[in-house]
Short mmCIF file of C-alpha atoms and ligand atoms in Angstrom, two decimals:
data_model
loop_
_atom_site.label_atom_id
_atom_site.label_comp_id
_atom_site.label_asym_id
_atom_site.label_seq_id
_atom_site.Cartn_x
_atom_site.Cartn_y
_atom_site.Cartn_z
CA UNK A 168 -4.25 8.88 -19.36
CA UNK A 169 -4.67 7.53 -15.96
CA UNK A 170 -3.20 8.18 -13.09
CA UNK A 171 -3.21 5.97 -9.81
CA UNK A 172 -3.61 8.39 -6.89
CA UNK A 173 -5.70 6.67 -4.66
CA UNK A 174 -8.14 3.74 -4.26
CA UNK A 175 -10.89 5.91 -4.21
CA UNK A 176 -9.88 8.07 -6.94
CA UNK A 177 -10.20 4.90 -9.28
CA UNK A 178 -13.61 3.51 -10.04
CA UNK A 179 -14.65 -0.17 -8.58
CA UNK A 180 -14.60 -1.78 -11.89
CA UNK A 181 -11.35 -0.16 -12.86
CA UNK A 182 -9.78 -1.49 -9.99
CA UNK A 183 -11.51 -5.27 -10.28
CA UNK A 184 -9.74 -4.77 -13.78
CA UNK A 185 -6.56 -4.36 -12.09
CA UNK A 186 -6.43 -7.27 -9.60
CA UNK A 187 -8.03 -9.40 -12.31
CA UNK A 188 -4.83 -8.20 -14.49
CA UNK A 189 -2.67 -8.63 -11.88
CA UNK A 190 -3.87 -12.13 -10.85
CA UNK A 191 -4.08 -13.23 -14.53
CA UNK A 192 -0.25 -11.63 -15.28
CA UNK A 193 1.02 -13.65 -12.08
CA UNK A 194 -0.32 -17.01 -13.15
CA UNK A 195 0.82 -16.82 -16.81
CA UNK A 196 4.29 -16.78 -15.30
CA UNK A 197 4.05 -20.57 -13.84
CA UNK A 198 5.49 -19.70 -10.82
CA UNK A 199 8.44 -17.88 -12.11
CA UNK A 200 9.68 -14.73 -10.21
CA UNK A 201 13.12 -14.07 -11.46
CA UNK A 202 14.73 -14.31 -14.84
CA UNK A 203 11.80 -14.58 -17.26
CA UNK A 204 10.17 -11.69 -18.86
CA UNK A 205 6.71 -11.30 -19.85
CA UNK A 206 5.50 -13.05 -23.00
CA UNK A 207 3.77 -9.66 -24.08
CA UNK A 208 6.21 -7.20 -22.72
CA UNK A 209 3.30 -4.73 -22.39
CA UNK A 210 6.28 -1.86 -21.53
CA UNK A 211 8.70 -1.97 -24.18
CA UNK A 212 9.91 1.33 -25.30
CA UNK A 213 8.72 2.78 -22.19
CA UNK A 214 10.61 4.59 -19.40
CA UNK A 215 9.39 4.75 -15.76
CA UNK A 216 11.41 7.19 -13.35
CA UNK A 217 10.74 6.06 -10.12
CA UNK A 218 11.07 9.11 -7.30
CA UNK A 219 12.08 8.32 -3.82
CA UNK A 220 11.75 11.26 -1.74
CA UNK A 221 11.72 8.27 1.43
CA UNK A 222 13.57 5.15 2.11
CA UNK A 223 11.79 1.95 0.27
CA UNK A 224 13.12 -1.67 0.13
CA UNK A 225 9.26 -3.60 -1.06
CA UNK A 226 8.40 -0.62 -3.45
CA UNK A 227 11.84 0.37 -4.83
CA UNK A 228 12.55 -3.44 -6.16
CA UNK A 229 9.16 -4.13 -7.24
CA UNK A 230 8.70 -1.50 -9.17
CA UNK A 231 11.90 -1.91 -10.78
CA UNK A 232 11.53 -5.49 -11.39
CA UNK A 233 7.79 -5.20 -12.38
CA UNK A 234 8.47 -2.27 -15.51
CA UNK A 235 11.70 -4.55 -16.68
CA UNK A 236 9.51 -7.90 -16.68
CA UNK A 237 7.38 -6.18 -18.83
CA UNK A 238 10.25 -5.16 -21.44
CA UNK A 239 10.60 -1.54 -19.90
CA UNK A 240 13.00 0.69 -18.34
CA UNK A 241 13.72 2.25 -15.39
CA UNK A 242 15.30 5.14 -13.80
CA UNK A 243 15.24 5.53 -10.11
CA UNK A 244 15.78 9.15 -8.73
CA UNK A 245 16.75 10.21 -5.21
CA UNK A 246 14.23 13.50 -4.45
CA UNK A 247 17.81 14.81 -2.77
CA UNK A 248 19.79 14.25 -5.66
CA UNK A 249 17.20 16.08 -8.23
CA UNK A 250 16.92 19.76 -8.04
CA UNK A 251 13.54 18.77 -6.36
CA UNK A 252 15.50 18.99 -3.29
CA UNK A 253 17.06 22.32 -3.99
CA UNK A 254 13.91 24.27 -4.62
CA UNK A 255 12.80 23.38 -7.94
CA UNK A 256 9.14 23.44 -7.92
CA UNK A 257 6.88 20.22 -8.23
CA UNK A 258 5.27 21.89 -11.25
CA UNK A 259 8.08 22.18 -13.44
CA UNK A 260 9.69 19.23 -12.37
CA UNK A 261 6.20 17.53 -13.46
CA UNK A 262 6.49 19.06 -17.04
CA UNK A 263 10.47 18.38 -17.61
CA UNK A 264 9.77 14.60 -16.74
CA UNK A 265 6.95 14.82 -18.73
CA UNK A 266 9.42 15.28 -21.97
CA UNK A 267 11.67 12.48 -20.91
CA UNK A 268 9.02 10.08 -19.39
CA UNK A 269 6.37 7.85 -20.04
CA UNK A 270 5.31 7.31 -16.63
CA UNK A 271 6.20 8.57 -13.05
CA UNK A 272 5.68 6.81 -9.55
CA UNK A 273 6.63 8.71 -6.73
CA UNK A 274 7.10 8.18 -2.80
CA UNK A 275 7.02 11.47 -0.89
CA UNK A 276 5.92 13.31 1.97
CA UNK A 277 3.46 15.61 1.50
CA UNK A 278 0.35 14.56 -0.13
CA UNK A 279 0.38 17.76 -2.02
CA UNK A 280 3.27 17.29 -3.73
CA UNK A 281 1.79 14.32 -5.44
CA UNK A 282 -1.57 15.99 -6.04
CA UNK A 283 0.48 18.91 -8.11
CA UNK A 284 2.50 16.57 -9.71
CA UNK A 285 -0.16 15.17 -11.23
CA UNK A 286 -1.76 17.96 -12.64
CA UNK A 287 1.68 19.07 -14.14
CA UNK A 288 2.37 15.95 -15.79
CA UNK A 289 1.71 14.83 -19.48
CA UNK A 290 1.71 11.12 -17.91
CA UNK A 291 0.49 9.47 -15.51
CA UNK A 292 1.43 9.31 -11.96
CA UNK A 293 1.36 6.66 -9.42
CA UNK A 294 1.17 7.22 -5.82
CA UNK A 295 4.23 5.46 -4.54
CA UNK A 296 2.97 6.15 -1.02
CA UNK A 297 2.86 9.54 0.57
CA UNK A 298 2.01 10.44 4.91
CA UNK A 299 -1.59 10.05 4.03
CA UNK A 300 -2.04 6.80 1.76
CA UNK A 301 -0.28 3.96 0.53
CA UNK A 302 -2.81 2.49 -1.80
CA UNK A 303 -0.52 0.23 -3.83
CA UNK A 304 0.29 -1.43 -0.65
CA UNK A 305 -3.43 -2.08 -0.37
CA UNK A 306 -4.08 -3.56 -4.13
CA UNK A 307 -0.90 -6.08 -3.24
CA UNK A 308 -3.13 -6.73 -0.08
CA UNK A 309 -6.84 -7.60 -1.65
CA UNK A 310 -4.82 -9.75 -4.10
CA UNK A 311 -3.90 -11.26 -1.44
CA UNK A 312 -6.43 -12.02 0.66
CA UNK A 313 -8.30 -13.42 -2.60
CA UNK A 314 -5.85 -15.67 -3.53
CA UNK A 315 -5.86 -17.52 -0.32
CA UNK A 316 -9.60 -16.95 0.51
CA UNK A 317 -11.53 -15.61 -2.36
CA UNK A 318 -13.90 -12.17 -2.83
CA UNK A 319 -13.09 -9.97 -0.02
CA UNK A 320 -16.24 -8.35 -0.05
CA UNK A 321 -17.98 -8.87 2.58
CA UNK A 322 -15.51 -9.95 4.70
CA UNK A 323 -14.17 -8.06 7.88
CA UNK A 324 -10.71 -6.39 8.31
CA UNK A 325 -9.39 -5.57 11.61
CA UNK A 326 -6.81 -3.29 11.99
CA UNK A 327 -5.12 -3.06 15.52
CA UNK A 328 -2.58 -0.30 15.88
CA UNK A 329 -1.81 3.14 14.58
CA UNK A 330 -4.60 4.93 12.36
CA UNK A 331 -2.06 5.73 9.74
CA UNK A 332 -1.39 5.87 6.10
CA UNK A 333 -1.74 2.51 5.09
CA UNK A 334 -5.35 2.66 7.89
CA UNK A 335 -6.43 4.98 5.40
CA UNK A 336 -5.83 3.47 1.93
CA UNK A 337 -7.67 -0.12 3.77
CA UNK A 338 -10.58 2.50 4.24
CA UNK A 339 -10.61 3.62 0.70
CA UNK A 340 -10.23 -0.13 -0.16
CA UNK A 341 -13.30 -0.65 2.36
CA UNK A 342 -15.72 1.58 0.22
CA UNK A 343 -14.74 0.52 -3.19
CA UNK A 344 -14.20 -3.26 -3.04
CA UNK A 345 -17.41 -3.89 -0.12
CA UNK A 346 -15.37 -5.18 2.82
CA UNK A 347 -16.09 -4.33 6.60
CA UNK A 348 -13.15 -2.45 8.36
CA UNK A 349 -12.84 -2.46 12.41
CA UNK A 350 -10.28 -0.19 13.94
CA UNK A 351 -8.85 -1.14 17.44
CA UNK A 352 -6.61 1.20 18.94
CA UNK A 353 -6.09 4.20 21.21
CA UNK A 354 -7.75 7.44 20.65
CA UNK A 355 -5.14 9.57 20.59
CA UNK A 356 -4.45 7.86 17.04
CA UNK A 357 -7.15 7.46 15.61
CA UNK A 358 -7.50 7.61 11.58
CA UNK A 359 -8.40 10.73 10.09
CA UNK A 360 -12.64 10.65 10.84
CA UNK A 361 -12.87 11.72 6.45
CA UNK A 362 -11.24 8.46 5.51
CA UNK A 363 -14.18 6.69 8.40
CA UNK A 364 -17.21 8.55 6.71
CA UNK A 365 -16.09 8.12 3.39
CA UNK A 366 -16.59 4.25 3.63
CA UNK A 367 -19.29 4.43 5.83
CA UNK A 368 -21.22 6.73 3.04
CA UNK A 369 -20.12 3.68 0.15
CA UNK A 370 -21.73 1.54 2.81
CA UNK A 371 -18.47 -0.10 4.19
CA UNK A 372 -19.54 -1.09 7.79
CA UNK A 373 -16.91 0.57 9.78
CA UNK A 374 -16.45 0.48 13.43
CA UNK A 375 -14.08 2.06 15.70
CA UNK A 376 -13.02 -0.95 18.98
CA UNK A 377 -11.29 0.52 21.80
CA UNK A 378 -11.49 -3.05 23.15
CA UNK A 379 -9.37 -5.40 20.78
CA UNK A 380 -10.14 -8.28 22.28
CA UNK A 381 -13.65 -7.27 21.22
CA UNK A 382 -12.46 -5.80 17.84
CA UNK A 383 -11.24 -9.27 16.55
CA UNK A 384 -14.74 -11.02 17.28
CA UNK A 385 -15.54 -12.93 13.47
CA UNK A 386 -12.14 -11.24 11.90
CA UNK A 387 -11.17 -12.84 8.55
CA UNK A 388 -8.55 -10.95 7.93
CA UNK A 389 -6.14 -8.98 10.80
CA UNK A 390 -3.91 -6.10 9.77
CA UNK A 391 -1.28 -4.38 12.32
CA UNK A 392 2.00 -1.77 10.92
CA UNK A 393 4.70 -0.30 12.71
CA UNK A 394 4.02 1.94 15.35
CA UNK A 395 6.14 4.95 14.90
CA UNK A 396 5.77 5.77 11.12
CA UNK A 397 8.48 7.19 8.31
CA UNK A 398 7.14 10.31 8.78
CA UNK A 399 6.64 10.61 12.81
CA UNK A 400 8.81 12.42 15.06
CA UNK A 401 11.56 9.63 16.69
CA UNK A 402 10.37 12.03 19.89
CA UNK A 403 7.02 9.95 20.22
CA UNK A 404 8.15 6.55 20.18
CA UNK A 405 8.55 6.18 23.55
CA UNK A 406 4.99 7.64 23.95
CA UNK A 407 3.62 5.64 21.15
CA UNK A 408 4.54 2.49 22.65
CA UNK A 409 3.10 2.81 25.64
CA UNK A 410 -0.13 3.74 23.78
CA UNK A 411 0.08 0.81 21.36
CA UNK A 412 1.01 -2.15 23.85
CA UNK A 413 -1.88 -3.26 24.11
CA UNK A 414 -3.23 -3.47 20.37
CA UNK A 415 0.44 -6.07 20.01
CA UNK A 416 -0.84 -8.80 17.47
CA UNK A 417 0.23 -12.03 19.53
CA UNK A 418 -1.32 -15.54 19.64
CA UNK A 419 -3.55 -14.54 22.34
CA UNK A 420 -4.93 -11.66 20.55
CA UNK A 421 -5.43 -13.77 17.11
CA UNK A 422 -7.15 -16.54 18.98
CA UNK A 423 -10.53 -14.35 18.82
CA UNK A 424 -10.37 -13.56 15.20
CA UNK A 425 -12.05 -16.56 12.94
CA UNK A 426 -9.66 -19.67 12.98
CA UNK A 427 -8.97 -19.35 9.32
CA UNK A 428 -8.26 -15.53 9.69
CA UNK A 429 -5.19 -14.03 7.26
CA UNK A 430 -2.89 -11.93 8.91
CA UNK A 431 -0.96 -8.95 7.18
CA UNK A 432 1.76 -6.58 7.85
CA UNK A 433 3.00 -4.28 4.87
CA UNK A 434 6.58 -4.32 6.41
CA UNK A 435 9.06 -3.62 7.82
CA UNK A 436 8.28 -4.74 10.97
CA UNK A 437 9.75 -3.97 14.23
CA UNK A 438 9.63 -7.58 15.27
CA UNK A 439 8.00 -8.47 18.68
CA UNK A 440 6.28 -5.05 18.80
CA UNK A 441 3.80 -4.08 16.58
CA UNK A 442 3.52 -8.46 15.84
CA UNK A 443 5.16 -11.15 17.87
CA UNK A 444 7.42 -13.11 15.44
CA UNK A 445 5.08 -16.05 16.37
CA UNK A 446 2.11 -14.75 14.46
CA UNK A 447 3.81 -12.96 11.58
CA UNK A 448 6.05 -16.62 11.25
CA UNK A 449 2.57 -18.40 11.83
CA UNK A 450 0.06 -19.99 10.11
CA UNK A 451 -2.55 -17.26 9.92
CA UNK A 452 0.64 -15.18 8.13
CA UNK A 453 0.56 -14.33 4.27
CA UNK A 454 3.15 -11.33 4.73
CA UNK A 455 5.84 -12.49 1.86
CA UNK A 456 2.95 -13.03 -0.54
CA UNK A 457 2.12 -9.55 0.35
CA UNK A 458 5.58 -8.54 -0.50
CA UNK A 459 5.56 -10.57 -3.80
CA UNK A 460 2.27 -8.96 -4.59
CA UNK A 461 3.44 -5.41 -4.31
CA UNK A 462 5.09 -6.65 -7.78
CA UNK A 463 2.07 -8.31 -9.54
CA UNK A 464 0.02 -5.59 -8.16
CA UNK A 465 1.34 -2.83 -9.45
CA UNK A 466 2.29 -4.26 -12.94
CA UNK A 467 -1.09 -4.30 -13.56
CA UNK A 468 -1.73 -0.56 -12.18
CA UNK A 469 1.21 0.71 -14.70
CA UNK A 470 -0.47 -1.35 -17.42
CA UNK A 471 -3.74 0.26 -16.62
CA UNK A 472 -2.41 3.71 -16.25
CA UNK A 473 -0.84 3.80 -19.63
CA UNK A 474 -3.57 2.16 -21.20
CA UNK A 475 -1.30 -1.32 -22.57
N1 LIG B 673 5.49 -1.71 2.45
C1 LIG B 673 6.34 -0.86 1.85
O1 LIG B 673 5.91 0.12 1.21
O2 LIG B 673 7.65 -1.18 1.96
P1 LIG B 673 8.88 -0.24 1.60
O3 LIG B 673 8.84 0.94 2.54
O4 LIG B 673 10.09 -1.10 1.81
O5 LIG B 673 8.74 0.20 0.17
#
């Protein structure tokens, strides 16, 4: 049993396995997104309860969509509406779903709560994204950038913004697939220094820009999310933005990156703050194959967690 926790919880090869899957499950469908299933339908007989502990539009759907493709079924559960909400510990939720279940994928809070539901369950997890990572977000992203612009390894990622949860899964990326990572952004939110190290000690080269001007010198591939987060306070937009102005993807800013340079945004987007509509409407901009990749992404991580 496998569960998908983290990118680098997951061993390099296992995870080339996965894109590989995913890349190989997306082509057999000729282009189809809608109204075909898989010839294979790896998932039939299987249930997948989806939790949603957070709002979701990319991960709710394509999840959904992704297990019924595959001849499964699906069950998505509010974290409110379960008696998760009302004080029913993670443990025995983990071991009731584990009798009903063949899989669970979860978007929460806490990265604890996904760590201990994990070790309660009888099937595999999947981290659905949690205030520390978001690493299916990242699979969807190296599939990606390969599809437009082959092996990401060693290639350099910029990320301008916010050192936040999806920051930290592109680190994890950064170590296991052999891609350089720059940070540019203020100091005040800077990524956690563990995910930095981490990379650094799998020989990732990354650097942390104040300047991001500087930061995008011989980018192939620019990254930016919102600024205010899910799971910050409302009370530090206002302060946020003032921190973040200057790290805005616009033209300017992408005109020092490499000509051909990608540029991705996980979305949603706060439009003309984060990213001027110019760039993520432009031609650097791959952010709705992102979005379809969430699905052919993570089809292949539910294959490889249950082993099908
Ligand atoms: N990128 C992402 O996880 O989108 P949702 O919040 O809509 O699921």
């Amino acid at each position: 049993m496998n569960h998908f926790l983290d990118i680098n919880k997951t061993d390099p090869a296992e995870l080339r396995k996965i894109i590989d899957t995913a890349r190989s499950m997306k082509e057999a469908r000729n282009g189809y997104l809608r109204g075909k299933h898989d010839d294979d339908l790896p998932l039939k007989d299987h249930i997948v309860a989806l939790i949603f502990e957070k709002p979701s539009t990319r991960t709710r759907v394509s999840f959904d969509v992704g297990v019924r493709q595959m001849g499964g079924q699906t069950m998505v559960l509010s974290g409110k509406e379960m008696q998760l909400g009302h004080g029913e510990t993670i443990a025995d939720t983990a071991r009731v779903l584990s009798r009903y279940v063949d899989l669970i994928m979860i978007r929460t809070f806490e990265e604890q709560t996904l760590l201990e539901l994990a070790e309660y369950a009888d099937v595999p997890v999947i981290n659905g994204l949690t205030d520390r990572t978001h690493p299916c977000q990242i699979m969807a992203d190296i599939l990606t950038f390969e599809e437009h612009r082959g092996p990401i390894a060693g290639k350099k990622v910029v990320w301008s913004g916010d050192g936040n949860n999806v920051f930290a899964s592109f680190a994890h990326a950064a170590g296991q697939f052999g891609f350089d990572l720059t940070f540019t952004g203020p100091e005040s939110l800077d990524p956690e220094m563990e995910f930095v190290t981490q990379a650094r000690a799998k020989g990732s080269n990354v650097v942390i820009e104040r300047d991001p001007v500087k930061a995008m010198q011989g980018a192939d591939l620019v990254v930016t999310d919102t600024w205010v987060s899910m799971h910050d306070p409302q009370s530090a937009r206002e302060r946020r933005h003032n921190q973040l102005r200057g790290y805005q993807v616009n033209d300017e800013l992408m005109s020092h990156a490499k000509p051909d340079a990608l540029f991705m945004h996980c979305l949603p987007a706060h439009r003309d703050e984060e990213a001027t509509s110019a760039v993520m409407d432009g031609p650097h901009s791959v952010i709705f194959d992102e979005a379809e990749n969430r699905l052919h992404a993570q089809k292949a991580v539910m294959r490889w967690c249950l082993g099908v």
